[in-house]
Coordinates of C-alpha atoms in Angstrom, one line a residue:
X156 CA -79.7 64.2 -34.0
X157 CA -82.5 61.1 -33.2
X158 CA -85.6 62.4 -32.3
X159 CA -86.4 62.9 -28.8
X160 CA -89.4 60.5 -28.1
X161 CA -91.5 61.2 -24.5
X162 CA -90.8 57.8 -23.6
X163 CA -87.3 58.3 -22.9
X164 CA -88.7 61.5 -20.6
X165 CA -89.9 60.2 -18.0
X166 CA -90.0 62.9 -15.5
X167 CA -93.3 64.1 -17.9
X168 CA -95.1 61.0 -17.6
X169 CA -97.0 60.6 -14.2
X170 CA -96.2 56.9 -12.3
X171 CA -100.0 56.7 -11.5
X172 CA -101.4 54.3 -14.2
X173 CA -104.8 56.6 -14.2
X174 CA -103.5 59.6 -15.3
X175 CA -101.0 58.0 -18.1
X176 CA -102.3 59.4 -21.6
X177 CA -104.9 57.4 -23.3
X178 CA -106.0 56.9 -26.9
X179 CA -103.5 60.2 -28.4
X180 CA -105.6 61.9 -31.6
X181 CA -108.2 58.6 -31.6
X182 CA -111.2 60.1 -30.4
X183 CA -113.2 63.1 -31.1
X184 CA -113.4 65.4 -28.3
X185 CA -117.1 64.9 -27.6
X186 CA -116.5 61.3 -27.0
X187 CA -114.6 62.2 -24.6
X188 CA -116.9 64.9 -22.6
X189 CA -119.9 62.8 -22.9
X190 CA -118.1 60.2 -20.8
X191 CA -118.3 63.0 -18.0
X192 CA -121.9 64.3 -18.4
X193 CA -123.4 60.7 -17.9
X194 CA -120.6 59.9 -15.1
X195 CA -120.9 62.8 -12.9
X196 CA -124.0 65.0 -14.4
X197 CA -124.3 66.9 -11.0
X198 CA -120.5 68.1 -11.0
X199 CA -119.8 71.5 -11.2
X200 CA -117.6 72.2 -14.6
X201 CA -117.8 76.1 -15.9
X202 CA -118.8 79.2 -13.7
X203 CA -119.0 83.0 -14.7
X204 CA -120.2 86.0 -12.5
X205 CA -123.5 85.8 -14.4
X206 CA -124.6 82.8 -14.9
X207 CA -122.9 81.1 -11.9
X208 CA -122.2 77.3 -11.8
X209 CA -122.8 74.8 -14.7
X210 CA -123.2 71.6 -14.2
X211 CA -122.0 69.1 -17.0
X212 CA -125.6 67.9 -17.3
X213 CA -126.0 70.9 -17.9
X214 CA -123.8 72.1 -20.1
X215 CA -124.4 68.8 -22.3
X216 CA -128.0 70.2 -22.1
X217 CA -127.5 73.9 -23.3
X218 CA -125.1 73.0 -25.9
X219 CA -127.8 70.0 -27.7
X220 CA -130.2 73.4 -27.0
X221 CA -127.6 75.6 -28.9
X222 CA -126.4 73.3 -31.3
X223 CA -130.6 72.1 -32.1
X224 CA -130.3 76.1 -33.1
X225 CA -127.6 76.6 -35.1
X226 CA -129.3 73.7 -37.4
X227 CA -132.4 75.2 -37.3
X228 CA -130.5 78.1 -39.1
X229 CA -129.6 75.6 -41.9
X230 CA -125.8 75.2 -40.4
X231 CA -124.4 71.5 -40.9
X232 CA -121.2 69.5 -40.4
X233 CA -118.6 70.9 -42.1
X234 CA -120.1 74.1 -42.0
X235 CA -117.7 77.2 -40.9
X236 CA -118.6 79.7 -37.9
X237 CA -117.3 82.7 -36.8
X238 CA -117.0 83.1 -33.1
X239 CA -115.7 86.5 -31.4
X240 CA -117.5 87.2 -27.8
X241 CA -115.9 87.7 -24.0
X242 CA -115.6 84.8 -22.2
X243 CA -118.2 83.6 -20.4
X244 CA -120.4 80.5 -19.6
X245 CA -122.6 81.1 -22.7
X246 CA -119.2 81.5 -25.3
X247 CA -118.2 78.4 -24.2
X248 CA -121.5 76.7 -24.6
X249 CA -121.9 77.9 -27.7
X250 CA -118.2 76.6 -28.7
X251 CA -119.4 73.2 -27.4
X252 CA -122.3 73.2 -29.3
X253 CA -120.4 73.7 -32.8
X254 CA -118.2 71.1 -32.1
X255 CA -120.4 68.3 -31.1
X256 CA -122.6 69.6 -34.5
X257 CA -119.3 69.0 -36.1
X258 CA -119.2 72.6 -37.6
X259 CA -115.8 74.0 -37.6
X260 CA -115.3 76.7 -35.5
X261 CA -113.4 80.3 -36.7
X262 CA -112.3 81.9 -33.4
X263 CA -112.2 85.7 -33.1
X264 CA -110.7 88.6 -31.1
X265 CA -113.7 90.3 -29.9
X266 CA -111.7 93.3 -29.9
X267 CA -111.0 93.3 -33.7
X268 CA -112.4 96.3 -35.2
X269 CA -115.0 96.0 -38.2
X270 CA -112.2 96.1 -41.2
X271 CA -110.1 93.5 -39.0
X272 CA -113.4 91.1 -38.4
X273 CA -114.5 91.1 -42.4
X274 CA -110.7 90.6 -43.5
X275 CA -111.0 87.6 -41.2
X276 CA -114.2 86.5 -43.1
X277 CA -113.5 87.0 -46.3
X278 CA -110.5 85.1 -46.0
X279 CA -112.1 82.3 -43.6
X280 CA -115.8 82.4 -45.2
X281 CA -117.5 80.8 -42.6
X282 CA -121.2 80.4 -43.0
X283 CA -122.1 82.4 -39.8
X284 CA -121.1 84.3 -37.0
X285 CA -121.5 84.0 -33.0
X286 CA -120.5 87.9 -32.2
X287 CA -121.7 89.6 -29.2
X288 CA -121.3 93.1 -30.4
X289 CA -123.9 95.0 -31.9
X290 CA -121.3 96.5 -34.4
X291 CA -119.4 93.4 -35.6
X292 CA -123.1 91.9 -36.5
X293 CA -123.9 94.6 -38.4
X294 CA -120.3 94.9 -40.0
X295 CA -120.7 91.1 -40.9
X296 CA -124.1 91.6 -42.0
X297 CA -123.0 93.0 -45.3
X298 CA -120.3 89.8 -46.2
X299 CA -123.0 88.2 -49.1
X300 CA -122.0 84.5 -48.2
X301 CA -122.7 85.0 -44.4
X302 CA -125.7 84.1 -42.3
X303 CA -126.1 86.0 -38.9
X304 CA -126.3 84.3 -35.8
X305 CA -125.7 85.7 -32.6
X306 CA -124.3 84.9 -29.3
X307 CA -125.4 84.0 -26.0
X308 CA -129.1 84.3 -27.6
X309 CA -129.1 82.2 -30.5
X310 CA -131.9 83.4 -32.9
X311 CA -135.0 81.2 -33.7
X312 CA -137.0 78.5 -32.0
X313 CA -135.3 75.4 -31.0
X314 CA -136.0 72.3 -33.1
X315 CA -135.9 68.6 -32.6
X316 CA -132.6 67.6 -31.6
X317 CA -130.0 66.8 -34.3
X318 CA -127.5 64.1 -34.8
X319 CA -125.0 65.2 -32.5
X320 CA -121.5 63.8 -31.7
X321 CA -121.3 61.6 -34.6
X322 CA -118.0 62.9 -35.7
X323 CA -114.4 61.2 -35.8
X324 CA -111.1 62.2 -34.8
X325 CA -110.3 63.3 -38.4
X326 CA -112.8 65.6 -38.5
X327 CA -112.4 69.0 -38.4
X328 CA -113.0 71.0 -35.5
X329 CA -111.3 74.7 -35.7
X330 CA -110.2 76.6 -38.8
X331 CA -107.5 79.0 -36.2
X332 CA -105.2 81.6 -37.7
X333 CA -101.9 82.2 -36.5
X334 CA -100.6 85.3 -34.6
X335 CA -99.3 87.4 -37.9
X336 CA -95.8 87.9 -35.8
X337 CA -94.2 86.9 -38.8
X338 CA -96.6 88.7 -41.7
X339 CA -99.5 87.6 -43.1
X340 CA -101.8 85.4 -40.5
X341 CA -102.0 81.5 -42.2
X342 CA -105.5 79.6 -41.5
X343 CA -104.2 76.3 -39.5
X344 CA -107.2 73.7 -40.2
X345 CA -106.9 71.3 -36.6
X346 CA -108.8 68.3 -36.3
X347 CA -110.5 66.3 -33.5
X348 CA -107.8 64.5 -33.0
X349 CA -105.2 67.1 -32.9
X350 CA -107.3 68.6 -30.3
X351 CA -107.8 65.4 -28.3
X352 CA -104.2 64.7 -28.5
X353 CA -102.8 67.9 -27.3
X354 CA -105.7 68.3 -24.2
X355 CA -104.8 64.3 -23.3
X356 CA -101.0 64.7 -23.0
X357 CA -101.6 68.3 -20.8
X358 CA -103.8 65.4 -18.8
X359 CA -101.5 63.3 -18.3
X360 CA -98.3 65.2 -17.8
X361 CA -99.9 67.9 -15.7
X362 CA -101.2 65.8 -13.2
X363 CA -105.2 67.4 -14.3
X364 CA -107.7 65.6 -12.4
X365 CA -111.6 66.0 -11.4
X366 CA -110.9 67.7 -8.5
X367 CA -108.6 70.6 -10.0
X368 CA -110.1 73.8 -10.4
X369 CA -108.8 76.6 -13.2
X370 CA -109.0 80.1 -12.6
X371 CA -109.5 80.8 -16.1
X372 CA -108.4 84.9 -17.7
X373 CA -107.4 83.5 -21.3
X374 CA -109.1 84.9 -24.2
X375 CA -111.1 81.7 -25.8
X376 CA -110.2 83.2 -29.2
X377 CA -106.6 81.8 -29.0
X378 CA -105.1 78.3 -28.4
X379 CA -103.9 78.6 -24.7
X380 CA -107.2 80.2 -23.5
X381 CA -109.5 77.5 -25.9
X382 CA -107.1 74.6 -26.5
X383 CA -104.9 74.5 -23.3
X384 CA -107.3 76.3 -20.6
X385 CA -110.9 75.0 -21.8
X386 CA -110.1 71.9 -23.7
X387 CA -107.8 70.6 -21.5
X388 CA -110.4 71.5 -18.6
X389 CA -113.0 69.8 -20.2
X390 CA -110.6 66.3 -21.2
X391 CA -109.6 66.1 -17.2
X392 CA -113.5 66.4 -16.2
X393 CA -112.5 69.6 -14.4
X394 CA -113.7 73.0 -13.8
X395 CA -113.1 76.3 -14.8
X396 CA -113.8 80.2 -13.5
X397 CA -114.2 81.8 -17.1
X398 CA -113.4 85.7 -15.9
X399 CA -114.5 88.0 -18.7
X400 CA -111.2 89.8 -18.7
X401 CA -107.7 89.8 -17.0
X402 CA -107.9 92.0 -14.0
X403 CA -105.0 91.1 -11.0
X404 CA -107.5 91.5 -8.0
X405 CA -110.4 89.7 -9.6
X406 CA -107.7 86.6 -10.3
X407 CA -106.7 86.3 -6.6
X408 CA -109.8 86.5 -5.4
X409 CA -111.4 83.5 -7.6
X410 CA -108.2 81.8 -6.3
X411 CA -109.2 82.4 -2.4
X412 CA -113.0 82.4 -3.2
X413 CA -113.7 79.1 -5.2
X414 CA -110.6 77.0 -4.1
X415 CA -108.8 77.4 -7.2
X416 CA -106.0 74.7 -8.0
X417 CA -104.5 76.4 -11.4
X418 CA -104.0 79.6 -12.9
X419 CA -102.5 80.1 -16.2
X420 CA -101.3 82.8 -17.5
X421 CA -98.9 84.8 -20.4
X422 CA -95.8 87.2 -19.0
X423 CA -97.5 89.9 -18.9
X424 CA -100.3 88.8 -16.5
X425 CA -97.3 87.2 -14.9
X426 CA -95.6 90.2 -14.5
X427 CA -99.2 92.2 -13.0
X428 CA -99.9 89.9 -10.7
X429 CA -96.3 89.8 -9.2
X430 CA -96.8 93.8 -8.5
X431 CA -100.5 93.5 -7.0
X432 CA -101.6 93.2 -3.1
X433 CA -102.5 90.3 -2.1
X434 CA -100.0 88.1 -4.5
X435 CA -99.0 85.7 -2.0
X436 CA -102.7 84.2 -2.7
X437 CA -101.3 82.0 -5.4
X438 CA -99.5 80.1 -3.0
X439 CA -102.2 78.1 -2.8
X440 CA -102.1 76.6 -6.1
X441 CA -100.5 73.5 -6.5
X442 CA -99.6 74.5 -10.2
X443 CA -99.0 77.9 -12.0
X444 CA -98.3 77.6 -15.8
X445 CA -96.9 80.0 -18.1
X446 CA -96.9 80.5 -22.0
X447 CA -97.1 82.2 -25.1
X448 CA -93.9 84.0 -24.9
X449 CA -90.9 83.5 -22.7
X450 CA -90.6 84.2 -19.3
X451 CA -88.2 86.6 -18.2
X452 CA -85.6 85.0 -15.9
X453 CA -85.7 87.7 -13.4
X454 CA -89.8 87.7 -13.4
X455 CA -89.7 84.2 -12.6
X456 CA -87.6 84.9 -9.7
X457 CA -89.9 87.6 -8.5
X458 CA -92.6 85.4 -7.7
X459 CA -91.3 82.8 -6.3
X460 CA -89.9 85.2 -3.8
X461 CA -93.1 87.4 -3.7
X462 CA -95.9 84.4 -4.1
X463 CA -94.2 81.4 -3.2
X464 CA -94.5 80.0 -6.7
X465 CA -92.5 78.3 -9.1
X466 CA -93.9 78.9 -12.8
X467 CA -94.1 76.0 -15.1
X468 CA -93.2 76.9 -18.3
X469 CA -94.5 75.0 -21.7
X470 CA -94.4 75.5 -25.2
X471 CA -96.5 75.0 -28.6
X472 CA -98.1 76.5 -31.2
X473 CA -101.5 77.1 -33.1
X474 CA -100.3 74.4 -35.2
X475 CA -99.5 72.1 -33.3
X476 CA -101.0 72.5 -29.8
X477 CA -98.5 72.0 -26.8
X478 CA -95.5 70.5 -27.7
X479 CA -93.1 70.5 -24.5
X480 CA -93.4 71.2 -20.6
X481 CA -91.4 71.0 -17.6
X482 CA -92.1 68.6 -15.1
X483 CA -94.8 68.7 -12.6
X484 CA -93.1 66.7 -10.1
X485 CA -89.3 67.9 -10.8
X486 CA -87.7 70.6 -11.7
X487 CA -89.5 73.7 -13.2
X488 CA -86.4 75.6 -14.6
X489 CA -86.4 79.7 -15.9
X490 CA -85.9 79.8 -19.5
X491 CA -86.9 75.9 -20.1
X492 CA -89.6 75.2 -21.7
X493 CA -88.9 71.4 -20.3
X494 CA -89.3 67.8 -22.0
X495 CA -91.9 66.3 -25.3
X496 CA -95.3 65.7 -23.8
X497 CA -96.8 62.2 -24.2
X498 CA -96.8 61.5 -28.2
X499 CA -94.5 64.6 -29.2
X500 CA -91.6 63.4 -31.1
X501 CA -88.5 66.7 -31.2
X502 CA -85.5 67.1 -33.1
X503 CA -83.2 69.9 -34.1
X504 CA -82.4 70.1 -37.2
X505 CA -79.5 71.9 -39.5
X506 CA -76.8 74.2 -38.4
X507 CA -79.0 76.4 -36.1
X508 CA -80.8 73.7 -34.4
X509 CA -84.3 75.1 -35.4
X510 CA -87.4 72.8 -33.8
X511 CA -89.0 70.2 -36.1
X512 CA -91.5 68.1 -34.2
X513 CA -94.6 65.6 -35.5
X514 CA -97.3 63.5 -33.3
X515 CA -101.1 63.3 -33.2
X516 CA -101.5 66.6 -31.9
X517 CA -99.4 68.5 -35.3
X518 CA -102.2 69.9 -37.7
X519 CA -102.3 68.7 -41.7
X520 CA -101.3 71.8 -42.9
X521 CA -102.4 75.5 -43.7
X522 CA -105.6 76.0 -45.1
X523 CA -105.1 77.0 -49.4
X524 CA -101.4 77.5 -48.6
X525 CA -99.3 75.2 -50.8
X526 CA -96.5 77.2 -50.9
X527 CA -96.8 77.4 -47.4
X528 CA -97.3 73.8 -46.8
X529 CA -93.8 72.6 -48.9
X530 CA -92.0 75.3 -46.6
X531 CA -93.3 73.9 -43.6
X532 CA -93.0 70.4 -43.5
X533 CA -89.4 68.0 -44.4
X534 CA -89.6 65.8 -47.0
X535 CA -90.2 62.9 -43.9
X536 CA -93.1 64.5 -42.3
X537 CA -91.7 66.7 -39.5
X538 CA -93.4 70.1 -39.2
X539 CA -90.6 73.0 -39.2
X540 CA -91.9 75.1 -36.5
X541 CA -89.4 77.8 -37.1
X542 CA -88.1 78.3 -33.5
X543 CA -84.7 77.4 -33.3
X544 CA -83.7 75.3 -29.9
X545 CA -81.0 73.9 -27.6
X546 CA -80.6 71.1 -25.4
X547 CA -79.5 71.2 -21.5
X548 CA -77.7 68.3 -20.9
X549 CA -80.5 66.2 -19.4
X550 CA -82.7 67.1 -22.6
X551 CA -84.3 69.7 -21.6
X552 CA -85.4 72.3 -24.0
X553 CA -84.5 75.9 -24.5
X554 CA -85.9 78.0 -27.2
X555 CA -83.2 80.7 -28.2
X556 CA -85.2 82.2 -31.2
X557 CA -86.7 82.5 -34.5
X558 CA -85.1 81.5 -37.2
X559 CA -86.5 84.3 -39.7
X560 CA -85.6 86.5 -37.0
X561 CA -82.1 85.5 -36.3
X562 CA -80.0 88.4 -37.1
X563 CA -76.7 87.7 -38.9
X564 CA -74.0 90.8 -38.5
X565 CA -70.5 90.6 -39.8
X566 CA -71.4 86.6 -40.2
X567 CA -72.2 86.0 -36.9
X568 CA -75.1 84.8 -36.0
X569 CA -77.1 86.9 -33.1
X570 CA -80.2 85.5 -31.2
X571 CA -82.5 88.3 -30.2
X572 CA -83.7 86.6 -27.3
X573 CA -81.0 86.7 -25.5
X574 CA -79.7 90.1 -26.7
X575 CA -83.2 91.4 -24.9
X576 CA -83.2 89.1 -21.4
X577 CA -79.9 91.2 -20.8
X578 CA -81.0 94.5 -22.2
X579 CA -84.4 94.0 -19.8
X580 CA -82.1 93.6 -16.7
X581 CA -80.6 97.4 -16.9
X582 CA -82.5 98.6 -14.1
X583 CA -83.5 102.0 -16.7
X584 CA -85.1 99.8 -19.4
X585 CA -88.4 98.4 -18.9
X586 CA -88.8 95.9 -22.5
X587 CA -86.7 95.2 -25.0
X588 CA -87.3 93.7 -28.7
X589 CA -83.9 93.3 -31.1
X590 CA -84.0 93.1 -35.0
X591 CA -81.3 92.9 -37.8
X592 CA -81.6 96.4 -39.8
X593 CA -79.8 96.1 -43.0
X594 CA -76.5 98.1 -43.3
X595 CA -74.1 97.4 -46.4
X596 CA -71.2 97.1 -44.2
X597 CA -72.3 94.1 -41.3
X598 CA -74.9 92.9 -43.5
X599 CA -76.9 93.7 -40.0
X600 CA -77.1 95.7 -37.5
X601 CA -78.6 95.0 -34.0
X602 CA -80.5 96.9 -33.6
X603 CA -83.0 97.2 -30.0
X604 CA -85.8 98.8 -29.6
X605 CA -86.1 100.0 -25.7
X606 CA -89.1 101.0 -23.3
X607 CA -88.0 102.9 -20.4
X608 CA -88.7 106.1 -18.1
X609 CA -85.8 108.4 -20.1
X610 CA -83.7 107.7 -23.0
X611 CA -80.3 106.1 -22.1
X612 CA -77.1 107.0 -24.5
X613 CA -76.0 103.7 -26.3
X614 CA -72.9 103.5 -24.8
X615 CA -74.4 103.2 -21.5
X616 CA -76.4 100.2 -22.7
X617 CA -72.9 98.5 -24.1
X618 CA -71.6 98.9 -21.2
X619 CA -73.9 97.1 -19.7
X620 CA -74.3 94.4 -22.3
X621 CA -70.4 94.0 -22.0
X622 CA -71.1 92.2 -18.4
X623 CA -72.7 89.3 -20.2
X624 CA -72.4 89.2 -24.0
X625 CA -69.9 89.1 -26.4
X626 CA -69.2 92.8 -28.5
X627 CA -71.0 91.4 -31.6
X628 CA -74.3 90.4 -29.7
X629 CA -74.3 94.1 -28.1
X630 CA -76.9 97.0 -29.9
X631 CA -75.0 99.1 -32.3
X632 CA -78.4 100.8 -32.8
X633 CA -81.0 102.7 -30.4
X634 CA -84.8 103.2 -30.7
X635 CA -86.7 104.7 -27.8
X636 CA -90.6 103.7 -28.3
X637 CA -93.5 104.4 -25.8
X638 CA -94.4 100.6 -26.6
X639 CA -93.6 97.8 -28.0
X640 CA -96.0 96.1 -30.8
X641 CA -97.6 93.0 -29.3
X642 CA -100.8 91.2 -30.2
X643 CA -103.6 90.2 -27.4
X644 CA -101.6 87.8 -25.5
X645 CA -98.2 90.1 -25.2
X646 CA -96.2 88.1 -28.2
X647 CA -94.3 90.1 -29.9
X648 CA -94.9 91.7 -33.3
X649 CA -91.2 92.0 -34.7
X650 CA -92.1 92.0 -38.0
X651 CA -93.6 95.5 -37.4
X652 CA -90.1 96.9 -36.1
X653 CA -88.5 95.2 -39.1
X654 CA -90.8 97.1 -41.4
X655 CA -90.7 100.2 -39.8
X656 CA -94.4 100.7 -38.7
X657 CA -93.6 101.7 -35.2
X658 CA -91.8 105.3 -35.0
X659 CA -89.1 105.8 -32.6
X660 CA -89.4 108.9 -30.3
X661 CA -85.7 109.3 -29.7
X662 CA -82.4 107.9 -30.7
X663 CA -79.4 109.2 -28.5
X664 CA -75.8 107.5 -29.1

């Protein structure tokens, strides 16, 4: 089918010439910023508990400090850094700081434990890390091509101020590795540019002015907390509440406390804050965005009855940014992730319809990964993203799947996605995750793997899945688990039910 180009979308595009998007993946993203700092120096832009308000004077200020002391330890353009810290005022200074340097930042989990953190290194080698724990220093320490900084106190005195901002779009900016929910994590190299691009069109489309105000619980380690929450904060001349964690009370009260405008959030915060007191709080924010993984139908029905909201749901990847959101202004539909944002070009490609998409904001490739790279990209340019889509009839995007993870059983071909929206609506299962298991008779075998208070017999659950799905979609297979394998922002891990790394308690039917 013809690509679908945002121009012919026009319910993403905002009628008010100022907040059209501007220069897509032709600037570097300190270009942009410093436009702010010399506009409006006295403007509020980041806050934490600690430190309390930063202004962009100055935040342009600490991070020409920070960044005079990262070359002071020797680090130059180009150079590689580690970052893994809690967010807060001084992480994101320190972020700043690399970037107008032009070093190339290496985000993180602060959580990872020692083995997890050198694996990262060894396979990233940066030149140094920012790391806020006492342990991962000294677990990084022994890497022989790593320097030490540290983070929010940056070692040594401050010298004379180095070039700074001198970089161009093409440069690169972060060195990111995917999630791993599909094996082995990839390094995705994303330039200026790709930043720029992706923070401009969330800009434009999402309405983001100077006067919006982000209650901010993301992780900075991962694209929706650094690209979409801080990046795109920082391209609309925002501000941001950087909370150190994700707590539901401590989120609706930054909301009532500091006039917050925006809240963004993955399901599972979603699904916290729509059981917490005090919910109807986030009524008064004019936009509530959702990502990372899909939205349960029924949990976006919750809060608009409970908070008065109607989530906006978006997608993209570490590769390629955001690629797609539902309207501001217009309908904010369960299970769409909505229309190409300003720049994205979409199509769906062969039998399946899986995603391919390119524009200013879709990295170069994976970092050392040839074989990767000729997998990932058509012979004309377009990035495979693997997720395979659909259309609604005005265009509107639906992702029904993976296409490594679509499982094939008797030759028919069986989304897990929507095998698992139905399973999560039996009132006695709490989450759900399907996977093909290989059987010499179907080929597959759905097979779900269920969360829930007490085991329920499997043909119980057909039953149930009879209501809604056809009999080759239904489970022919049962695994009880206390938990389902998910990395830091709730995605699933399916990989680690295909391999068999997470033991089922019980199997009844």
């Amino acid at each position: 089918m013809p690509a679908l180009r945002c121009a012919a979308v026009t319910v993403s595009t905002p009628p008010d010439p100022s907040l059209a998007p501007r220069a897509l993946g032709k600037r570097a993203l300190p270009e942009v910023w410093a436009e702010h700092w010399r506009a409006s120096p006295e403007r509020p832009v980041l806050f934490d508990a600690t430190r309390g308000w930063l202004s962009w004077g100055a935040l342009e200020a600490a991070s020409a400090a920070a960044a005079a002391r990262l070359a002071g330890a020797g680090l130059g353009a180009g150079d590689r850094v580690l970052i893994a810290a809690p967010s807060s005022c001084d992480h994101a200074v320190a972020l700043v700081a690399c970037l107008r340097l032009g070093l190339v930042i290496v985000p993180a989990n602060p959580g990872y434990r020692p083995a997890e953190l050198q694996a990262l290194a060894r396979e990233a080698a940066p030149r140094a890390a920012l790391v806020a724990d006492a342990a991962q220093a000294a677990c990084l320490r022994g890497l022989a091509s790593l320097g030490l900084v540290t983070t929010p106190a940056l070692p040594g005195a401050a010298g004379p101020r180095p070039p700074l901002d001198r970089m161009g779009p093409e440069a690169p900016a972060l060195l990111a590795y995917t999630s791993g929910t599909t094996g082995r994590p990839k390094g995705v190299l994303l330039r200026h540019g790709n930043l720029q691009a992706s923070a401009e069109a969330l800009r434009s489309a999402w309405h983001w002015v100077p006067e919006d105000r982000l209650v901010h619980a993301l992780p900075l380690f991962h694209m929706h907390g650094f690209g979409v929450g801080l990046l795109g904060t920082l391209q609309a001349g925002a501000s941001a509440l950087l909370l150190p964690r994700f707590e539901p009370g401590a989120v609706l009260e930054a909301v009532a406390r500091h006039a917050a405008t925006l809240f963004f959030g993955v399901p599972t915060m979603w699904h916290r804050l729509a059981e917490a007191p005090g919910v109807g709080a986030l009524a008064s924010l004019r936009l509530c965005v959702s990502g990372s993984a899909p939205l349960p139908a029924a949990l976006h029905a919750r809060l608009a009855e409970r908070a008065g909201v109607s989530i906006l749901e978006r997608y993209g990847m570490t590769e390629t940014g955001m690629l797609t959101s539902n309207p501001v202004a217009g309908e904010r539909r369960a299970g769409s992730v909505g229309f190409p944002l300003p720049g994205v070009e979409l199509r769906l490609a062969g039998p399946n319809g899986e995603i391919e998409v390119r524009g200013p904001n879709v990295f170069g490739g994976y970092l050392d990964r040839p074989d990767a790279n000729a997998a990932a990209f058509t012979a004309d340019g377009w990035f495979r993203t693997g997720d395979l889509g659909a259309l609604d009839p005005d265009g509107a995007l639906r992702i029904v799947g993976r296409a490594k993870e679509l499982v094939i059983s008797g030759g028919y071909n069986v989304h897990p996605q929507e095998v698992e929206e139905v399973l999560r609506a039996h009132p006695g299962i709490e989450d759900a995750a399907v996977v093909g298991a290989p059987s010499p008779e179907w080929g597959e075998l759905v097979t779900a793997y269920l969360v829930g208070p007490e085991p329920i017999p499997l043909d119980e659950v057909r039953r149930h899945c009879a209501e809604r799905l056809v009999a080759y979609k239904h489970p022919r297979r049962l695994h009880w688990v206390a938990e389902l394998p998910r990395n830091a922002l709730g995605k699933l891990q399916r990989h680690r039910l295909r391999d068999g790394r997470v033991a089922p308690d019980e199997e009844p039917g």
